[in-house]
PDB file of C-alpha atoms in Angstrom:
ATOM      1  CA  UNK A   1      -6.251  -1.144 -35.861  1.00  0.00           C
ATOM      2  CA  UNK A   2      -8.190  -3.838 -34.522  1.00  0.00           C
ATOM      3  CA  UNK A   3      -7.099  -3.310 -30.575  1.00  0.00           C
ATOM      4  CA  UNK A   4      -7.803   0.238 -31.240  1.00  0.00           C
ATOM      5  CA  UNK A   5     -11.314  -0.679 -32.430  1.00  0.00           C
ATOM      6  CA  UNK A   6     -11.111  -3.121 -28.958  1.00  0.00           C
ATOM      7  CA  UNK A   7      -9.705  -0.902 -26.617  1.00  0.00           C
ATOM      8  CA  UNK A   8     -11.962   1.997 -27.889  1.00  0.00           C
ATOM      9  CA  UNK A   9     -15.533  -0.104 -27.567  1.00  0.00           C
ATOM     10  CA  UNK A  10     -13.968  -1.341 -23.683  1.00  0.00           C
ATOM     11  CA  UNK A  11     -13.778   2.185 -22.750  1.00  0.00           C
ATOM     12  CA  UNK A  12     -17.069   3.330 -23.915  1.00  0.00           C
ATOM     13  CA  UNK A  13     -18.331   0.184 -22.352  1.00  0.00           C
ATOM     14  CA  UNK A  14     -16.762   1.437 -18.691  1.00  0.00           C
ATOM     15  CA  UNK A  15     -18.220   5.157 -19.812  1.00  0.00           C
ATOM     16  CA  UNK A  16     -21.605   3.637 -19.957  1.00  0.00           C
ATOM     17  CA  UNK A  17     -21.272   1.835 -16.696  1.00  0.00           C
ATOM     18  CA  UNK A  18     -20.192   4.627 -14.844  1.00  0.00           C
ATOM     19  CA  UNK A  19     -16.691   2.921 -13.952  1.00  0.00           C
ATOM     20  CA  UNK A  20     -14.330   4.828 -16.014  1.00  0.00           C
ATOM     21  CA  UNK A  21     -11.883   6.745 -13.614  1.00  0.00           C
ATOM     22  CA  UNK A  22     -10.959  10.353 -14.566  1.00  0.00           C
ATOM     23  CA  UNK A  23      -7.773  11.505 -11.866  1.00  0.00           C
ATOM     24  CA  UNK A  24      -8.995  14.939  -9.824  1.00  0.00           C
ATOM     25  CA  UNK A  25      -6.245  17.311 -10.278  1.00  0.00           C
ATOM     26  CA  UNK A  26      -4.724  19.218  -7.294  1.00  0.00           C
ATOM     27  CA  UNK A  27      -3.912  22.762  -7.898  1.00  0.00           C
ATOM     28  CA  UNK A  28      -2.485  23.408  -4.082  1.00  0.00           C
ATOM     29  CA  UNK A  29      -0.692  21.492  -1.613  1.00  0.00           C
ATOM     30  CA  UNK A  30      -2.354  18.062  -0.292  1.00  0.00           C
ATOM     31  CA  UNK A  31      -3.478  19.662   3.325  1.00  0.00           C
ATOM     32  CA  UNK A  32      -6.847  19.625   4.571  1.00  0.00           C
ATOM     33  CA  UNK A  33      -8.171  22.286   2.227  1.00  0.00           C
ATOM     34  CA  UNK A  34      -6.672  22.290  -1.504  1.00  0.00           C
ATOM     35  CA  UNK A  35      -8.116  23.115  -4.825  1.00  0.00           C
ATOM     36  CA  UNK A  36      -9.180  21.204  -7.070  1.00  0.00           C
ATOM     37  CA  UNK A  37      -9.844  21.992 -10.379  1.00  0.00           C
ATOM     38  CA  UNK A  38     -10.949  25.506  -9.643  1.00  0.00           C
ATOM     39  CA  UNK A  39     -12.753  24.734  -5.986  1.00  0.00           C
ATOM     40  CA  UNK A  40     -11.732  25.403  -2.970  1.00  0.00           C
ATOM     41  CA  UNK A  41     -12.557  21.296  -1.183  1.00  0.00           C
ATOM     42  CA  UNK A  42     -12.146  19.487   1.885  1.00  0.00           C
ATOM     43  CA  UNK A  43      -9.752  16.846   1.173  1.00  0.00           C
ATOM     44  CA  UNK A  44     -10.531  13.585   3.235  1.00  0.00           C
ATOM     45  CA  UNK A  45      -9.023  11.065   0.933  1.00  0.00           C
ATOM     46  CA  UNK A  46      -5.364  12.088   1.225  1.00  0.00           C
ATOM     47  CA  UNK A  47      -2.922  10.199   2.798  1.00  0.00           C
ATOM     48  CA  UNK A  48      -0.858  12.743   4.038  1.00  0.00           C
ATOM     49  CA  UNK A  49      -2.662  12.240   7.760  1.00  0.00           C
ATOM     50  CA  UNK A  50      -0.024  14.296   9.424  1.00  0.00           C
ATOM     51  CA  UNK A  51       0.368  17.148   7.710  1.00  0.00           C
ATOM     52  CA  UNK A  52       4.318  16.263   6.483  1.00  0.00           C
ATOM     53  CA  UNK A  53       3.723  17.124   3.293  1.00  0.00           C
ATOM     54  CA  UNK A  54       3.860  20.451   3.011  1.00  0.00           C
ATOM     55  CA  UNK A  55       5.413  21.216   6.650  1.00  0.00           C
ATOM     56  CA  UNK A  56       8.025  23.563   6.528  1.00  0.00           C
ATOM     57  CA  UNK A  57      10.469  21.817   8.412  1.00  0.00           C
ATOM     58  CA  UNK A  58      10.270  18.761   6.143  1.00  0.00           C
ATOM     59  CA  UNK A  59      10.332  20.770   2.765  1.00  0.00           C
ATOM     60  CA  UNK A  60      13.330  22.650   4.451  1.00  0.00           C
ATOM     61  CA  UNK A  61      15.209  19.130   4.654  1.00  0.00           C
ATOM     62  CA  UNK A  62      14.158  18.203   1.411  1.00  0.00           C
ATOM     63  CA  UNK A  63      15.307  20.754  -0.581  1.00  0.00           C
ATOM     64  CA  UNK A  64      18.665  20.667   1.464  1.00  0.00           C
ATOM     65  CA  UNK A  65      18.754  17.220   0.957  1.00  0.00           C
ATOM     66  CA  UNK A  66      18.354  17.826  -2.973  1.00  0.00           C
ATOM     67  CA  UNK A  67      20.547  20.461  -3.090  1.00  0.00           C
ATOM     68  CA  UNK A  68      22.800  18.003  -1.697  1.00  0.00           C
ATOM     69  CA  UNK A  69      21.902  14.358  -3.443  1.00  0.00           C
ATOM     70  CA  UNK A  70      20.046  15.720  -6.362  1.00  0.00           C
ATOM     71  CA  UNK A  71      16.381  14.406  -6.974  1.00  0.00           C
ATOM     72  CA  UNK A  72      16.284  10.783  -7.728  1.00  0.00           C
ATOM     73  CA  UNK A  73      18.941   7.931  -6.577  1.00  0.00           C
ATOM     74  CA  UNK A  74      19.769   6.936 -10.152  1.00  0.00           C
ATOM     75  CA  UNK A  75      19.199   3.304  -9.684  1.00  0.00           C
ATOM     76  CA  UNK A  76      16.613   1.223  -7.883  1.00  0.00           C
ATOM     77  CA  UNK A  77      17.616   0.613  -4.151  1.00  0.00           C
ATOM     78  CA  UNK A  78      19.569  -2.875  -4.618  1.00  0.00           C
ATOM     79  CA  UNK A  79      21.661  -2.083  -7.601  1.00  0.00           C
ATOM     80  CA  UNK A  80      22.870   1.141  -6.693  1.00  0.00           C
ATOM     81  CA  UNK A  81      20.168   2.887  -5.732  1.00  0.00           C
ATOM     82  CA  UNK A  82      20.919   3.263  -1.992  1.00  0.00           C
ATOM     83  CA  UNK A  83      22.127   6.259  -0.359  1.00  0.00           C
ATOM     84  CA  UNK A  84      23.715   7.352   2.956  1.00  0.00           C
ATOM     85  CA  UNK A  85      21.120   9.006   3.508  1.00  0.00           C
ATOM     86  CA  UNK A  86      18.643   5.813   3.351  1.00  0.00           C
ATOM     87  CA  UNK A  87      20.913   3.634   5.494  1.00  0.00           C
ATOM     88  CA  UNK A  88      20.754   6.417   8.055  1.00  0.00           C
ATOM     89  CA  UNK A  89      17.142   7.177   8.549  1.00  0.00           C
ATOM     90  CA  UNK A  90      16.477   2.955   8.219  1.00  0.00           C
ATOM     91  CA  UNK A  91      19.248   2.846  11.167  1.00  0.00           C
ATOM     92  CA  UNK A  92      17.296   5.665  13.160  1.00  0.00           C
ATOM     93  CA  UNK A  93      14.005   3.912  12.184  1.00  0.00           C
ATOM     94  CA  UNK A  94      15.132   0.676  13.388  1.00  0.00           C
ATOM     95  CA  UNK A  95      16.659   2.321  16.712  1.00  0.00           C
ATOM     96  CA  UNK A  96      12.754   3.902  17.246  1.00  0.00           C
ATOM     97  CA  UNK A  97      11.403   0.471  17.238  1.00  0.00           C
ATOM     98  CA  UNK A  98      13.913  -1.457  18.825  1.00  0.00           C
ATOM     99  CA  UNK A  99      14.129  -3.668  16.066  1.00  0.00           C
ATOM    100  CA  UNK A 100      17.606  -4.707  14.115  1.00  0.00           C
ATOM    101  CA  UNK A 101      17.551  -3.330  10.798  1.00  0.00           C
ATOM    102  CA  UNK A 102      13.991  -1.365   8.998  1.00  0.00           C
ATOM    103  CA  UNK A 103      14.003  -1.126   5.414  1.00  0.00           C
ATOM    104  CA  UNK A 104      12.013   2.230   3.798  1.00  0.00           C
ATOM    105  CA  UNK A 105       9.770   1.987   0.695  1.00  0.00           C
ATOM    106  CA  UNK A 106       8.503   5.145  -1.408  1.00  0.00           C
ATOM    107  CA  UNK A 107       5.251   4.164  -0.864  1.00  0.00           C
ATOM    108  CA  UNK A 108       3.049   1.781   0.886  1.00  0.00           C
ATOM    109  CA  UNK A 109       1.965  -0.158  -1.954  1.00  0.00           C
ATOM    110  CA  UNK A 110       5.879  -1.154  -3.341  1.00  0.00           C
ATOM    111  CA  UNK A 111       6.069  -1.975   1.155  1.00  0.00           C
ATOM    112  CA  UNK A 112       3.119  -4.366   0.656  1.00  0.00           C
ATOM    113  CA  UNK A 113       4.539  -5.943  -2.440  1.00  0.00           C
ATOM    114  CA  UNK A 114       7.633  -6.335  -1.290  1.00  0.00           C
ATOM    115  CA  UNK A 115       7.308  -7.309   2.446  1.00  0.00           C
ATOM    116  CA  UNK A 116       4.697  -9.729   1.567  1.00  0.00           C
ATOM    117  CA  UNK A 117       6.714 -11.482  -1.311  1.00  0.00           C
ATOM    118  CA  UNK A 118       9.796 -11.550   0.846  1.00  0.00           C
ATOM    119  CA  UNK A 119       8.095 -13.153   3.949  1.00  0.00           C
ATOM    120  CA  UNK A 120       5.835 -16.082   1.802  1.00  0.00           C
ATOM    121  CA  UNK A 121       5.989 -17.640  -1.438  1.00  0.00           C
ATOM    122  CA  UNK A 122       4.902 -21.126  -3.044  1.00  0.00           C
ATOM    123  CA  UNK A 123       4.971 -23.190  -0.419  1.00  0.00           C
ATOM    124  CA  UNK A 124       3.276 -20.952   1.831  1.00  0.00           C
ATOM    125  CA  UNK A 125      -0.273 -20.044   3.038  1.00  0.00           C
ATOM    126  CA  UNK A 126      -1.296 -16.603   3.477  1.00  0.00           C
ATOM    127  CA  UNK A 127      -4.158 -15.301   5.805  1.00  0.00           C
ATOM    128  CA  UNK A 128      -5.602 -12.281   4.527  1.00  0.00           C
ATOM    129  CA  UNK A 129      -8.932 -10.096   5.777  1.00  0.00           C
ATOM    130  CA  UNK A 130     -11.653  -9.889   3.344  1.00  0.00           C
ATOM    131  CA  UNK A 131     -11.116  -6.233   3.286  1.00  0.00           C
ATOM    132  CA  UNK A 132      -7.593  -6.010   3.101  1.00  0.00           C
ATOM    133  CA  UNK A 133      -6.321  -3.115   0.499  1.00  0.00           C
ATOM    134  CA  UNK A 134      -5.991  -4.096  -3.168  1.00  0.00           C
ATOM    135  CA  UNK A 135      -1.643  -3.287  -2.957  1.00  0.00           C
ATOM    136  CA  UNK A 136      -1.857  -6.105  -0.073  1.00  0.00           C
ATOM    137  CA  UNK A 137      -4.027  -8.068  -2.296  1.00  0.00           C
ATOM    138  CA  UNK A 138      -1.641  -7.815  -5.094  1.00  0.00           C
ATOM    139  CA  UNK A 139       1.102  -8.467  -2.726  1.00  0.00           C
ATOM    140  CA  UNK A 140      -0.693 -12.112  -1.743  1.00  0.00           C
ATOM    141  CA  UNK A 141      -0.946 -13.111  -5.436  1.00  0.00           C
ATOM    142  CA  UNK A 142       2.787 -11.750  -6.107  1.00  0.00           C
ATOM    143  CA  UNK A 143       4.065 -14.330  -3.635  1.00  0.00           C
ATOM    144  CA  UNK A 144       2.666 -17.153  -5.672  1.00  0.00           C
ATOM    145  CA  UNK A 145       1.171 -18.876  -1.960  1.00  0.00           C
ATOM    146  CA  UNK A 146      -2.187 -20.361  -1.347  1.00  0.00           C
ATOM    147  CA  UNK A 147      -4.284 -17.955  -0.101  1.00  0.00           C
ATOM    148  CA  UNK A 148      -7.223 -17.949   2.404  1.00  0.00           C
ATOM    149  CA  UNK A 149      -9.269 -15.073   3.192  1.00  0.00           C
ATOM    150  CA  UNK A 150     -11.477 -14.614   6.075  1.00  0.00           C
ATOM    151  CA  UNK A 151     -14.534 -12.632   6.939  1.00  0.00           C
ATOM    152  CA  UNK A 152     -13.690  -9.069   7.660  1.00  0.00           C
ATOM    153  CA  UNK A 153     -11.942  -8.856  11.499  1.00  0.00           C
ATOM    154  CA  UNK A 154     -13.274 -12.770  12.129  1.00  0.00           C
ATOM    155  CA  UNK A 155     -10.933 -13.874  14.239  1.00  0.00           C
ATOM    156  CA  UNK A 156     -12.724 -17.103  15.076  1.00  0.00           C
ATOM    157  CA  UNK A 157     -12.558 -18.045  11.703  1.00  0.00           C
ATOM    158  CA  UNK A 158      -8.787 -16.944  11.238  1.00  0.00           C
ATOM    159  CA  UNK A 159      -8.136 -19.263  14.062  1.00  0.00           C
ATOM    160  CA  UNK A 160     -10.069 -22.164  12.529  1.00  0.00           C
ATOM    161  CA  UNK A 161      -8.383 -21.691   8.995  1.00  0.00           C
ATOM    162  CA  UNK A 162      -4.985 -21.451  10.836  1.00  0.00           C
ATOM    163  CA  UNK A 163      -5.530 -24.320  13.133  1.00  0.00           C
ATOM    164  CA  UNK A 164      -6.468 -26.313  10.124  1.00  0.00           C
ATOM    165  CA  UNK A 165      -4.381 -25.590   7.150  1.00  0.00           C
ATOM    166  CA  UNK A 166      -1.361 -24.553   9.099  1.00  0.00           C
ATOM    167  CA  UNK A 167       0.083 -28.082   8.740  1.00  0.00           C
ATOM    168  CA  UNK A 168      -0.040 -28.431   4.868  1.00  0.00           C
ATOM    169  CA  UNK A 169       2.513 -25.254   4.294  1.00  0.00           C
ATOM    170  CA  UNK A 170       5.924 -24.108   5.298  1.00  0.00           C
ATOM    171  CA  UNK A 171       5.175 -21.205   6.583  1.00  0.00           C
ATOM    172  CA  UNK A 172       1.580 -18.956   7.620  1.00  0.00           C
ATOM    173  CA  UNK A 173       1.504 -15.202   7.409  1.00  0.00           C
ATOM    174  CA  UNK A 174      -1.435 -13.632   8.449  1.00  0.00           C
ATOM    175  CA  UNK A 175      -1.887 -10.205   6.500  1.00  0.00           C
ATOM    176  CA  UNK A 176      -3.860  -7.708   7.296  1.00  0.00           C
ATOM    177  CA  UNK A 177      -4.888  -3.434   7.380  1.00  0.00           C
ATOM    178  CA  UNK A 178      -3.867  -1.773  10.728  1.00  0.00           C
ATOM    179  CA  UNK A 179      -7.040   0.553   9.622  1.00  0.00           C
ATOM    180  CA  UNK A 180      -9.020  -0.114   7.108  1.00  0.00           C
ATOM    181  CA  UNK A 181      -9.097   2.911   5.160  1.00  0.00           C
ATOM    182  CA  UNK A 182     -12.315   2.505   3.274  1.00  0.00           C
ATOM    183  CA  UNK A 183     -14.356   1.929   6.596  1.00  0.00           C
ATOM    184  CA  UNK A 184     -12.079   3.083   9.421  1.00  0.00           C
ATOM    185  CA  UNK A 185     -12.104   0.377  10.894  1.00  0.00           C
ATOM    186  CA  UNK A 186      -9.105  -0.940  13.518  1.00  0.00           C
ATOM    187  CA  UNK A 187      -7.944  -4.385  13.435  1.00  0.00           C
ATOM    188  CA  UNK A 188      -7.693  -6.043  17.043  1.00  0.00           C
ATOM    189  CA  UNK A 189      -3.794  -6.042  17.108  1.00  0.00           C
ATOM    190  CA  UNK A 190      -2.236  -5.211  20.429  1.00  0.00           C
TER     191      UNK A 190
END
């Protein structure tokens, strides 16, 4: 009763600041136009930039693909959870960028979590944008390694922090958005 009384007081509190998040619900496909709760919107928060969503070609394969597999692998990924279908669009994915082996995630937060974790842990130093997205965030802290973060894009001050705390860790990943989707804004990779 008393973490109701808690819990109950913490929301109102985030009512009253204007911080308590209600989800939009979508009554149409995620294209450009959709409906949402009754209205007819423009939808430029979606992440379905291409259109795959709801392209016919791609719910085609899907439901043939469910017809064949069924609708969930059963099992996460590395106990059981990996199909021949996986293996062969990683293999096709890997072929496209001439790398040896790609590894597919359901969505791009579980790819920052995991990729990040993977590639750096305690004795490690991470390099991370002061705008980076919260999953990549989440991914740093995950890893358990020191983090620095640098002014947004600063790539002077990247190269200072690497030149001089490179030396004290293992290993250095620098992390950071392709595009930064709150601002658009491109990193200066090649």
């Amino acid at each position: 009763m008393i973490l109701d009384a808690e819990l109950s007081r913490e929301l109102q509190e985030l009512e009253a600041a204007g911080l308590y998040r209600r989800p939009k619900t979508l009554e149409t496909p995620p294209g450009p136009w959709t409906t949402v709760e009754g209205r007819r919107v423009l939808l430029m928060s979606s992440n379905n930039y291409l259109g795959m969503a709801n392209h016919p070609r791609i719910i085609g394969a899907g439901a043939l693909a469910a017809a064949a597999w069924g609708v969930g692998s059963g099992a996460s990924r590395l106990v059981c959870g990996t199909t021949t279908l996986h293996r062969e669009a990683e293999t096709m994915l890997a072929g496209l960028k001439e790398t040896e082996d790609a590894v597919l995630f359901a969505t791009g937060y579980m790819a920052n979590l995991g990729a990040i974790s993977a590639l750096a842990g305690p004795e490690d130093l991470i390099l991370s944008d002061s705008l980076n997205h919260a999953s990549i965030i989440d991914g740093c802290r995950l890893s358990r390694a020191a983090v620095a973060v640098y002014n947004h894009l600063d790539t002077e001050q990247l190269g200072h922090l690497l030149r001089s705390r490179r030396a004290q860790h293992r290993r250095c990943l620098i992390v950071t958005d392709g595009v930064f989707s709150m601002d658009g804004d491109l990193a200066p990779l090649p």
